XYZ file of N, CA and C in Angstrom:
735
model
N 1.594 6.104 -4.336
C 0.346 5.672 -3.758
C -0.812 6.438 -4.387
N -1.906 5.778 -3.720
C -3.156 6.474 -4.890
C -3.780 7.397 -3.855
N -5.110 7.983 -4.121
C -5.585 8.793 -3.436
C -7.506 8.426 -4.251
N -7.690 7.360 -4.760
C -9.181 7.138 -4.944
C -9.458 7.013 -4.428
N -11.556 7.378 -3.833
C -11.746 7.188 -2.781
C -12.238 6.049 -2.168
N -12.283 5.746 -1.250
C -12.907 3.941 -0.369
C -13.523 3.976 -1.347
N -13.318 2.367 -1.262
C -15.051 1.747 -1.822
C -16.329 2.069 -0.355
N -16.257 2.307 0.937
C -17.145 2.550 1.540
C -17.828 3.691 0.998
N -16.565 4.826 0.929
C -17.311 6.423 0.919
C -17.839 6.402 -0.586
N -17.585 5.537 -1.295
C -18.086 5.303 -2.966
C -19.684 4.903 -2.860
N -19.480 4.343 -1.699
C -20.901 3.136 -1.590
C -21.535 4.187 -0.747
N -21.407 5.364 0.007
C -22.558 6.355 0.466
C -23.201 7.394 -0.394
N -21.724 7.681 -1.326
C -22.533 8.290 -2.147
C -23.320 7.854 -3.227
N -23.545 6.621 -3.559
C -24.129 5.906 -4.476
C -25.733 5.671 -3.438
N -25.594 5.311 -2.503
C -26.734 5.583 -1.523
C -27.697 6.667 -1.281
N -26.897 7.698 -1.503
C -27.271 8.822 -1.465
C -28.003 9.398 -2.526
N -27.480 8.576 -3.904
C -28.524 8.994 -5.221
C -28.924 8.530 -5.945
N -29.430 7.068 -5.039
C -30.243 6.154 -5.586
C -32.094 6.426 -6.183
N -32.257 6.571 -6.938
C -33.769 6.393 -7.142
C -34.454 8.300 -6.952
N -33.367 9.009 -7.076
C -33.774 10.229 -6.906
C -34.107 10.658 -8.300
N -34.792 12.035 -7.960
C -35.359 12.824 -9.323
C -33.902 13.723 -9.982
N -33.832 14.186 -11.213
C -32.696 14.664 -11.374
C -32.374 15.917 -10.468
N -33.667 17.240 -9.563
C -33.399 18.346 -9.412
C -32.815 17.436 -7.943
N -33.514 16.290 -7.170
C -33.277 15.572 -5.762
C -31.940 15.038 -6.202
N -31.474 14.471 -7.111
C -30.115 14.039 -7.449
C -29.327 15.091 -6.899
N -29.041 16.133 -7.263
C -28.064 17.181 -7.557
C -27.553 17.982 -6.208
N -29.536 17.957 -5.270
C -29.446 18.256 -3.653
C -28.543 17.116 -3.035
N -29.324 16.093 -3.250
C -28.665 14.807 -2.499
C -27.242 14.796 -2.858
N -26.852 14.646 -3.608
C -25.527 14.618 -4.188
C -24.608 15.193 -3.314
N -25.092 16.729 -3.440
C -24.345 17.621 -2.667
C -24.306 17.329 -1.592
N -25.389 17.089 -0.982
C -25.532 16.819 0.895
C -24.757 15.945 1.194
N -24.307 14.926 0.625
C -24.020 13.404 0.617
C -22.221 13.680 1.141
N -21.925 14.392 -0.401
C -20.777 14.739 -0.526
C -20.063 15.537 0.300
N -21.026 16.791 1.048
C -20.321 17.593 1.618
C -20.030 16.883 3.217
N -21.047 15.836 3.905
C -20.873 15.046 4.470
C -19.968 14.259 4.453
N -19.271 13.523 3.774
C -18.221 12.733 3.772
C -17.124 13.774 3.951
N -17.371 14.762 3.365
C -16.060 15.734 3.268
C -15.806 16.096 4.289
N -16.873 16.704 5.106
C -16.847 17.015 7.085
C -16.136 16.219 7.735
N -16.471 14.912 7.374
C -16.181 13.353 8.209
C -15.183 13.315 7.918
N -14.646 13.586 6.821
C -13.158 12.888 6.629
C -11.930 14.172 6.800
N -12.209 15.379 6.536
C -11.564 16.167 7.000
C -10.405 15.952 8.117
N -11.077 16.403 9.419
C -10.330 15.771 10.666
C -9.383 14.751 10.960
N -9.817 13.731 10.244
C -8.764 12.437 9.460
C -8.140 12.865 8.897
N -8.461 13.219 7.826
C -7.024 14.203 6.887
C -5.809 14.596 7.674
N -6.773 15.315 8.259
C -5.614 16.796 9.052
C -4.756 16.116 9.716
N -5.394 14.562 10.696
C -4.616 14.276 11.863
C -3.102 13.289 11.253
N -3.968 13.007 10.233
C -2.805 12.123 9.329
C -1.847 12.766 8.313
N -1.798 13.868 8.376
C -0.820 14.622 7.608
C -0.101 15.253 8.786
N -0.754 15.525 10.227
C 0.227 16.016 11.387
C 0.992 14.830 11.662
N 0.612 13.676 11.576
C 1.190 12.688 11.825
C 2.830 12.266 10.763
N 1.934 12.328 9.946
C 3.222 12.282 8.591
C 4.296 12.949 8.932
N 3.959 14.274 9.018
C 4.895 15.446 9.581
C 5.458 15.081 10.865
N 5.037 14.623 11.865
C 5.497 14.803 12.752
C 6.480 13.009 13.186
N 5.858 12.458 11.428
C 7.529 11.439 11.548
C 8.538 11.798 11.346
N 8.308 12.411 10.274
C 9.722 12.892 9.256
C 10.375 13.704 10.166
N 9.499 14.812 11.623
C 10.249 15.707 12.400
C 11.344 14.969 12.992
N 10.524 13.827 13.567
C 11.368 12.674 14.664
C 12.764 12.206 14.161
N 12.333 11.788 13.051
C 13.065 10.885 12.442
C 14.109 11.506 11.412
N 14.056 12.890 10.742
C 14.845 13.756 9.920
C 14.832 12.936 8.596
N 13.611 12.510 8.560
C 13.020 11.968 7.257
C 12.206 13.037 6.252
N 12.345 12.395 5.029
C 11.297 12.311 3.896
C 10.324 11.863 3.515
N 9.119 11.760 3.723
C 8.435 10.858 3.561
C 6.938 11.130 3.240
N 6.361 12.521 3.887
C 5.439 12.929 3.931
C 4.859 13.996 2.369
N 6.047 14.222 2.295
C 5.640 15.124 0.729
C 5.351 14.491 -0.335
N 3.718 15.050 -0.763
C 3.453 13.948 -1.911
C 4.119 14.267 -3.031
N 4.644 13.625 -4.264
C 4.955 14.035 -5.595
C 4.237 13.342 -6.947
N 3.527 14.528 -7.660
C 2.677 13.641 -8.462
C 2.733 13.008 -9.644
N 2.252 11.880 -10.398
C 3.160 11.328 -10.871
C 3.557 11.978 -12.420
N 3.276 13.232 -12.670
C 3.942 13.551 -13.888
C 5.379 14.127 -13.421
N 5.487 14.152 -12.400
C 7.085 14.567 -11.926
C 8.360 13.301 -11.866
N 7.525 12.396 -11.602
C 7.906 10.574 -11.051
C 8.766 10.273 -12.463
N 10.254 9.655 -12.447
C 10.231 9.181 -13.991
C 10.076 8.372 -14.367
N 9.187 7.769 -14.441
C 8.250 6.464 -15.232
C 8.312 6.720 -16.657
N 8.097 6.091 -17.492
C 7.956 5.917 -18.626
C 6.436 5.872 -18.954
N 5.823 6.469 -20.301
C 4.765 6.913 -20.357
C 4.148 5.369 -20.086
N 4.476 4.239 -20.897
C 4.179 3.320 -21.205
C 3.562 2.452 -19.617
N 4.071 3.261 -18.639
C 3.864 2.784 -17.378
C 2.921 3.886 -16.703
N 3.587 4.695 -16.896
C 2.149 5.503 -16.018
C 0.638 5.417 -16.004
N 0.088 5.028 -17.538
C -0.976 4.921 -16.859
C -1.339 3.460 -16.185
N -0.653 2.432 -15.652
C -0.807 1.437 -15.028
C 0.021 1.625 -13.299
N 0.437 2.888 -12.782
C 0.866 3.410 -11.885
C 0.008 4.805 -11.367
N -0.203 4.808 -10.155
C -0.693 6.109 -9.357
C 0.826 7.058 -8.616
N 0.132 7.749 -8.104
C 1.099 9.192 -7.999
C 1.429 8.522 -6.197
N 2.705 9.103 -5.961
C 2.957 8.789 -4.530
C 2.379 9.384 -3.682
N 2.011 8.768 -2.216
C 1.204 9.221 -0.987
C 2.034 8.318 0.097
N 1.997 8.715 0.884
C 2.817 7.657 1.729
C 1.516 7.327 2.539
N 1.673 5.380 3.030
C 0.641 4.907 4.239
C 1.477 5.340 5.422
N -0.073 5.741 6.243
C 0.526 6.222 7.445
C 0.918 4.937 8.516
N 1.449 5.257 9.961
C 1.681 3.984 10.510
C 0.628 3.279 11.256
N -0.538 3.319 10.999
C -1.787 2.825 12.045
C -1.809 1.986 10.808
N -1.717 1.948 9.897
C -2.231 1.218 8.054
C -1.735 -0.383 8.758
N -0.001 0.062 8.513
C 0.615 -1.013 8.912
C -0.219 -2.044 10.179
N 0.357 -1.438 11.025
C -0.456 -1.987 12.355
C -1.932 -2.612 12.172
N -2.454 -1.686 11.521
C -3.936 -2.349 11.544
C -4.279 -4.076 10.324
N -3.061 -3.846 9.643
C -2.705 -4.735 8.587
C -1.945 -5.926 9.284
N -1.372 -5.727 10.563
C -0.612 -7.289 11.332
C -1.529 -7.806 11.711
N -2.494 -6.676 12.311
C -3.716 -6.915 13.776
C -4.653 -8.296 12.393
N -4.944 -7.779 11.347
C -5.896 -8.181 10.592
C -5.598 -9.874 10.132
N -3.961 -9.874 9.920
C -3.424 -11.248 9.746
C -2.849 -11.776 10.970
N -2.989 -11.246 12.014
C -2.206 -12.065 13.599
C -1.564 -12.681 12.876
N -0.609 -12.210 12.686
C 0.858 -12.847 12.408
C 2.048 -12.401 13.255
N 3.044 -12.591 13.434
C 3.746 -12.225 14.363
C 5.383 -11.895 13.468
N 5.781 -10.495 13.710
C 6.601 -9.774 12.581
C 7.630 -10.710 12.223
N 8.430 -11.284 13.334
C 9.907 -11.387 12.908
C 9.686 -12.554 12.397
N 8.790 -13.710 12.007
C 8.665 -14.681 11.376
C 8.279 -14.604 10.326
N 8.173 -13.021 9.216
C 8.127 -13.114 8.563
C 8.726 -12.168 7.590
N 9.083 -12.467 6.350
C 9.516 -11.304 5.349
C 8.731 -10.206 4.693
N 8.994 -8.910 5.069
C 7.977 -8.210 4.357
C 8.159 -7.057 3.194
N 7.604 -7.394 2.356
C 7.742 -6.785 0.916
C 6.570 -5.671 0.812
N 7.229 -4.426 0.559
C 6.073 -3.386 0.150
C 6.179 -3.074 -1.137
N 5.089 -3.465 -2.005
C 4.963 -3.494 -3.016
C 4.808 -1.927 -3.971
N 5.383 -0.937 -4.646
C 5.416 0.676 -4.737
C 5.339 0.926 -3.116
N 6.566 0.645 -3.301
C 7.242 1.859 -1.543
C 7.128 3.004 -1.671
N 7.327 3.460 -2.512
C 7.537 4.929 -2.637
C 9.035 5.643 -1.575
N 8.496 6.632 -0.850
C 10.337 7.164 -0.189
C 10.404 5.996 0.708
N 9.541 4.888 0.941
C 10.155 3.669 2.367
C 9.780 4.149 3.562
N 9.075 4.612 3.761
C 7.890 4.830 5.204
C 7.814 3.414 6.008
N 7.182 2.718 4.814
C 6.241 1.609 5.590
C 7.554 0.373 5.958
N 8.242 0.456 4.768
C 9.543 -0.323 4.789
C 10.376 0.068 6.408
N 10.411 1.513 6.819
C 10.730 1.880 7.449
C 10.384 1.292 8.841
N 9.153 1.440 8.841
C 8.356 1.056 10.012
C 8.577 -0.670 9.976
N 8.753 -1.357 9.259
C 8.609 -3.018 9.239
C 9.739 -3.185 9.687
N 11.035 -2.163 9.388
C 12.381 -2.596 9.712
C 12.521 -2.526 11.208
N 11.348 -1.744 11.384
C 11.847 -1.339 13.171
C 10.379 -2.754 14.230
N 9.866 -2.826 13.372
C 8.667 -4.052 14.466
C 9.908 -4.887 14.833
N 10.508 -5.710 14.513
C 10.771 -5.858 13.321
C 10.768 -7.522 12.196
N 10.260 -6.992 10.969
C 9.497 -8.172 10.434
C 11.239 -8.624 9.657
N 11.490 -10.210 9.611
C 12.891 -10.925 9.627
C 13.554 -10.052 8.744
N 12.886 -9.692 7.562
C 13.305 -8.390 6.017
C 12.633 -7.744 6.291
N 12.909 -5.753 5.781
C 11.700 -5.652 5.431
C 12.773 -4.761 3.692
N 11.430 -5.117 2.896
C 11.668 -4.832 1.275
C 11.036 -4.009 0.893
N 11.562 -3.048 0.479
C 10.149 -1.837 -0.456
C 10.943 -2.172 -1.678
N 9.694 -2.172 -2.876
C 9.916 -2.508 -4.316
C 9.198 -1.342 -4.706
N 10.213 -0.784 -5.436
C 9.451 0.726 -5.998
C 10.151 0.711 -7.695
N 9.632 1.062 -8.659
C 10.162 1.368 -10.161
C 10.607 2.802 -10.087
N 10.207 3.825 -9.795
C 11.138 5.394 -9.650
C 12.497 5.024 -9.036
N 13.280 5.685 -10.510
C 14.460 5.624 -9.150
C 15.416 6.848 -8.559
N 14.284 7.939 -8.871
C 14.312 8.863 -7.842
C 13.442 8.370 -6.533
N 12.292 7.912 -6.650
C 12.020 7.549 -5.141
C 12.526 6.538 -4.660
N 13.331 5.860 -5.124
C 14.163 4.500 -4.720
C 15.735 5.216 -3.835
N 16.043 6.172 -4.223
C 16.920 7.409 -3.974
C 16.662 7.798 -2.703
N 15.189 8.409 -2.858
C 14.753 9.360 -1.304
C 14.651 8.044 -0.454
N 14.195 7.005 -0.653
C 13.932 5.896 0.342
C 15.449 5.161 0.709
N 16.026 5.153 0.029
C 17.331 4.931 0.896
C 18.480 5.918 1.336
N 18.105 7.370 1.295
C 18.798 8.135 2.377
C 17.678 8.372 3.313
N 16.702 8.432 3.662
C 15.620 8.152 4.233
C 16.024 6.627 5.266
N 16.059 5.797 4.776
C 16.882 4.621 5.213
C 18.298 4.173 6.085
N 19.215 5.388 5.203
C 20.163 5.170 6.381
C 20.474 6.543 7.453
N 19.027 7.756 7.086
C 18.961 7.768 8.191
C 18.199 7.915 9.361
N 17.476 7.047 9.084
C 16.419 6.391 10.107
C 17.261 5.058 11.128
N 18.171 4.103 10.176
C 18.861 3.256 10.927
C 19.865 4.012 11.640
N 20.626 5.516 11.361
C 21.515 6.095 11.705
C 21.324 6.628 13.251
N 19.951 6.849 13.542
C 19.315 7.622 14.482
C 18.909 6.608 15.619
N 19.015 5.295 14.965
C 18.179 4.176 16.167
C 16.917 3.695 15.693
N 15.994 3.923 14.616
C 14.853 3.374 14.254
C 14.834 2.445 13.878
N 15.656 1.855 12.823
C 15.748 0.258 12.181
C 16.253 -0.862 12.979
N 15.659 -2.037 13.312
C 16.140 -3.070 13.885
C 16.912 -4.264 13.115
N 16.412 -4.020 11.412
C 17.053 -4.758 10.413
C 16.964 -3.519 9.218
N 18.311 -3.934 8.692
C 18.724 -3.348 7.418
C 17.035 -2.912 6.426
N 16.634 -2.020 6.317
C 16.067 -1.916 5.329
C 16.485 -1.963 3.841
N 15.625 -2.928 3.045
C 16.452 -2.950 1.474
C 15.307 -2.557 0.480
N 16.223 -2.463 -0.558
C 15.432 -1.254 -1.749
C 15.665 -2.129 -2.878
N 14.306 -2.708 -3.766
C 14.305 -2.721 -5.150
C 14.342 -2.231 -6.020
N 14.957 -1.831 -7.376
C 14.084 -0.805 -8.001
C 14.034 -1.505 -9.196
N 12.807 -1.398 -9.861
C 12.384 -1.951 -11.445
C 10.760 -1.906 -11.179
N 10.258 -2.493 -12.472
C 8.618 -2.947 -12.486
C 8.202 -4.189 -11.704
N 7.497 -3.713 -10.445
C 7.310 -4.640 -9.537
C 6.678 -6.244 -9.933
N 6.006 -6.192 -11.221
C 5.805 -7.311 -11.883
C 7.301 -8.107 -12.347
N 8.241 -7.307 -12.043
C 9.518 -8.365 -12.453
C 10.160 -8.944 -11.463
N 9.883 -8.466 -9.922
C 10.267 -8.478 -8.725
C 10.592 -10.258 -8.820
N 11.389 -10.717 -8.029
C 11.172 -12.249 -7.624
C 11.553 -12.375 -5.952
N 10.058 -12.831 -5.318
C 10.475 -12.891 -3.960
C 11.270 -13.569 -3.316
N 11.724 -13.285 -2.182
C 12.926 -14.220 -1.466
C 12.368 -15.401 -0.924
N 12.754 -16.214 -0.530
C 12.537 -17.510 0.369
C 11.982 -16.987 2.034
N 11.174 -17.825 2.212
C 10.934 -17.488 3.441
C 8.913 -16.993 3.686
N 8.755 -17.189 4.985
C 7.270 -16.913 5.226
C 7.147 -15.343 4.593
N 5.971 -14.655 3.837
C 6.006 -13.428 3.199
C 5.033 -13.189 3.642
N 4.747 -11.363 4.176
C 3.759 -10.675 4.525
C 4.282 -9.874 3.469
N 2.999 -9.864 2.522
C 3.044 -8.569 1.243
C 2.056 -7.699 1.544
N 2.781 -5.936 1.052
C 2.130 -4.423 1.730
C 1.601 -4.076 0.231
N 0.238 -3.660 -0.087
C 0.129 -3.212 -1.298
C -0.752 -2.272 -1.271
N -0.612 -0.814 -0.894
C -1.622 0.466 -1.033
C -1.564 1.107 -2.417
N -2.366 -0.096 -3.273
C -2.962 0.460 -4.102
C -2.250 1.425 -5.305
N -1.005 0.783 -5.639
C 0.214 1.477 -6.180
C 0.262 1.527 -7.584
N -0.313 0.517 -7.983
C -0.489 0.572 -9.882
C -2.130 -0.293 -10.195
N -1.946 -0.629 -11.493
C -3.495 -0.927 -11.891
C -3.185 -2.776 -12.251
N -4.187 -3.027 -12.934
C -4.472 -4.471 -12.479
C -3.393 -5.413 -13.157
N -2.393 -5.037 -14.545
C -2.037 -5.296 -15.350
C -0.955 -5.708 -13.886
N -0.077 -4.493 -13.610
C 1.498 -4.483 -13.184
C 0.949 -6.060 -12.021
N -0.338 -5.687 -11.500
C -0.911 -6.504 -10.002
C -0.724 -7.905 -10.615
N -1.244 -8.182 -11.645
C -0.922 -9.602 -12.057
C 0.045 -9.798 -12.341
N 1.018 -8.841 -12.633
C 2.308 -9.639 -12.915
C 2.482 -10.097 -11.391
N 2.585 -8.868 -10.613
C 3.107 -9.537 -9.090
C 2.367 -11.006 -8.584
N 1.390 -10.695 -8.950
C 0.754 -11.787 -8.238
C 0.893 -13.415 -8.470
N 1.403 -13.265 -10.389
C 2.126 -14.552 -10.884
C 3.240 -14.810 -10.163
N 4.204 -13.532 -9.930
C 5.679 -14.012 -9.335
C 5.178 -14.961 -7.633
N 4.172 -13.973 -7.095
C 3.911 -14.929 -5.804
C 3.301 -16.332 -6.088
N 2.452 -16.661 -6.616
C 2.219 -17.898 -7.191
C 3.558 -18.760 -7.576
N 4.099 -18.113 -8.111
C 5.397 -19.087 -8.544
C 6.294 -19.802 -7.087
N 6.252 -18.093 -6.515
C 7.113 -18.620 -5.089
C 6.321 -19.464 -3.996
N 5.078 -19.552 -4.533
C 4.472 -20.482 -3.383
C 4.205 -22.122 -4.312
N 4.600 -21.915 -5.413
C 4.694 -23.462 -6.548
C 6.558 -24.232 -5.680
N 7.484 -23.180 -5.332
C 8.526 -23.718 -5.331
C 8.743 -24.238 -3.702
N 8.047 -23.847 -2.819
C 7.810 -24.140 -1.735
C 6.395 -23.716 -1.126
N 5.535 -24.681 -1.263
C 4.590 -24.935 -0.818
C 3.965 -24.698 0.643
N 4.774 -25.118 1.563
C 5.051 -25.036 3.006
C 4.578 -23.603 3.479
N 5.270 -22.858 2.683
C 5.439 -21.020 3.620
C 4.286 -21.153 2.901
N 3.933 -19.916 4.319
C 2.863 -18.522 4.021
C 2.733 -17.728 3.196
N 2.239 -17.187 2.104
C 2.468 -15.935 1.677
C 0.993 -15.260 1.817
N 1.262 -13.883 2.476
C -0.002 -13.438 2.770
C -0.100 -11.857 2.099
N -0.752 -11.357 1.587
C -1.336 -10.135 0.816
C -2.497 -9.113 1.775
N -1.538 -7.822 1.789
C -2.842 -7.054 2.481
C -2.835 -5.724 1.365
N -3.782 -5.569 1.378
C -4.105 -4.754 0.042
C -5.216 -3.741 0.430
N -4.311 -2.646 0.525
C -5.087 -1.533 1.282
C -5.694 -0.789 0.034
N -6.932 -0.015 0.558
C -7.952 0.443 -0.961
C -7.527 -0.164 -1.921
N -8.395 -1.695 -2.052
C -7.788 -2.702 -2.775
C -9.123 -2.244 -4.177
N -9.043 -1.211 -4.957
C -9.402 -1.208 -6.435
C -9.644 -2.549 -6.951
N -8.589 -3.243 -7.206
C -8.910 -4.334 -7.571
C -8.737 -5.628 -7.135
N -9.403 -5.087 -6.124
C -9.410 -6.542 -4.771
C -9.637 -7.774 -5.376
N -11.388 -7.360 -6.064
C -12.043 -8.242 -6.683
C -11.221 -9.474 -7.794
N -9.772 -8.754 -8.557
C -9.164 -9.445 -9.350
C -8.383 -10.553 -8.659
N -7.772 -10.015 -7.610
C -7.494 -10.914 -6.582
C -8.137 -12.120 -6.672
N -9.133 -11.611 -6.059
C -10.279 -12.775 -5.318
C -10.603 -13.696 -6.335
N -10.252 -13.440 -7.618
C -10.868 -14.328 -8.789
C -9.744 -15.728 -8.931
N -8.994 -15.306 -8.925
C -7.691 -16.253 -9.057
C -7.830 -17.070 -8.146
N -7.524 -18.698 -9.215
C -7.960 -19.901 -7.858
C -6.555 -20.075 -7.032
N -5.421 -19.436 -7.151
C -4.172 -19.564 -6.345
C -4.724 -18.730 -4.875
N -5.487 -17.660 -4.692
C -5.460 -17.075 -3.252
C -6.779 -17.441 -3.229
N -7.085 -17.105 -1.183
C -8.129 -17.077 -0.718
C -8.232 -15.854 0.114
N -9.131 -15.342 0.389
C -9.449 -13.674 0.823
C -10.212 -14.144 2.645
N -9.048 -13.968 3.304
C -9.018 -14.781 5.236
C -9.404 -13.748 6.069
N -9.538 -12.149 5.242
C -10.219 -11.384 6.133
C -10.166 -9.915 5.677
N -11.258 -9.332 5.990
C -11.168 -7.929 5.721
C -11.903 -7.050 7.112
N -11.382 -5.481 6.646
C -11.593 -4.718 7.555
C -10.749 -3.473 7.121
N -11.311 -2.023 7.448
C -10.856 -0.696 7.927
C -10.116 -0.938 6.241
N -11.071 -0.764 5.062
C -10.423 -1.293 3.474
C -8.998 -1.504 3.417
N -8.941 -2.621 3.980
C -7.983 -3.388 3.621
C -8.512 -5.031 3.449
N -8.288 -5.898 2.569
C -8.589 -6.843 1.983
C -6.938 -7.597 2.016
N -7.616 -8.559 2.983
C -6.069 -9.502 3.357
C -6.265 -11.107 2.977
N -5.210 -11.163 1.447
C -5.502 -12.459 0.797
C -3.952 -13.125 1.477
N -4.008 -14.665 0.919
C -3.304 -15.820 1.216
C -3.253 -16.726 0.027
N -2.155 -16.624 -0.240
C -1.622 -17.569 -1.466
C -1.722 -18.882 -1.498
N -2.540 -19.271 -2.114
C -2.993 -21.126 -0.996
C -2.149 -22.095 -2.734
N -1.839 -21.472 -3.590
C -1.717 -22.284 -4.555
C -2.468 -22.592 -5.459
N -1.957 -23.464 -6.234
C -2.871 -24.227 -7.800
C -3.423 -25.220 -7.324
């Protein structure tokens, strides 16, 4: 997962040093910055006690970041991949609330799972699949002992399952799809995925396929493509729908 910042907190500080003099730039700047930093602090903190205090519950992995020169990717991929972070569980939640959709009617694919947090959490709502597609396959590793033992303990309501390759090679399953995407690689790997969903909504027309794309970087690429339409946003997440050619 990535760690760039919102496009909101991007857009205050760009507010902040609009039309200033260079010595007012440098004040403002600072003021701007150290402000967001105050604000977001507390958030930080509560969401890393949180992290922690899954993995306590649960005798999981999940919370430790690893960055990606440790990850074994291939150079040729890294720079079209970010370093792992795990989404916390309000992400999820706030990502059903945004598509009112209702879990078990649908399949859900997390696009760079990383250790299977979120996979984790979908297995237990629980959405009909839930899929993390990750290319490490050391973190494809931590996410499925992570996996069985989270189902071992009582958390999973369905099998959690594990991909591993370049998520642009992925091919989705049949069935209504809620896709998880925090912002896991750059626009290249995104179009591949986004062709494979196009394809699966060319072969059955009927289903849903819906996209929530948390600190969506390149939301905008999304939005360009005449196959989706963009049905709602909120709390940066940008939630598209595969409507077809």
């Amino acid at each position: 997962m990535n760690t760039t910042p919102s496009p909101s907190a991007l857009a205050r500080v760009r507010q902040g040093i609009a039309g200033r003099s260079p010595a007012q730039l440098i004040q403002a700047s600072v003021k701007t910055i150290t402000a967001i930093i105050k604000q977001a602090m507390p958030k930080a903190r509560a969401a890393v006690r949180a992290d922690q205090a899954f993995d306590r519950q649960w005798g999981t992995d999940t919370s430790r970041q690893i960055g990606m020169n440790a990850l074994d990717f291939p150079t040729s991929l890294k720079k079209g991949s970010f370093h792992y972070q795990p989404s916390g569980a309000h992400i999820l939640d706030e990502a059903i609330a945004l598509a009112a959709i209702t879990p078990a009617e649908h399949v859900f694919i997390d696009y760079g799972c990383g250790k299977g947090r979120i996979v984790l959490l979908a297995a237990a709502k629980p959405f009909a699949r839930a899929i993390g597609v990750e290319y490490s396959a050391m973190l494809t590793s931590i996410a499925q002992t992570n996996s069985m033992t989270f189902t071992a303990r009582g958390g999973a309501k369905v099998t959690p399952e594990f991909w591993q390759g370049n998520a642009a090679d992925y091919v989705p399953p049949a069935g209504p799809l809620f896709c998880y995407l925090y912002n896991s690689f750059g626009e290249e790997i995104l179009a591949g995925c986004l062709d494979q969903l196009e394809a699966a909504k060319a072969r059955d027309r009927s289903r849903p396929i819906l996209l929530a794309y948390v600190n969506p970087q390149f939301g905008d690429a999304v939005a360009a493509r005449a196959a989706w339409h963009e049905r709602a946003s909120a709390n940066d997440i940008r939630l598209f729908e595969c409507v077809g050619a």
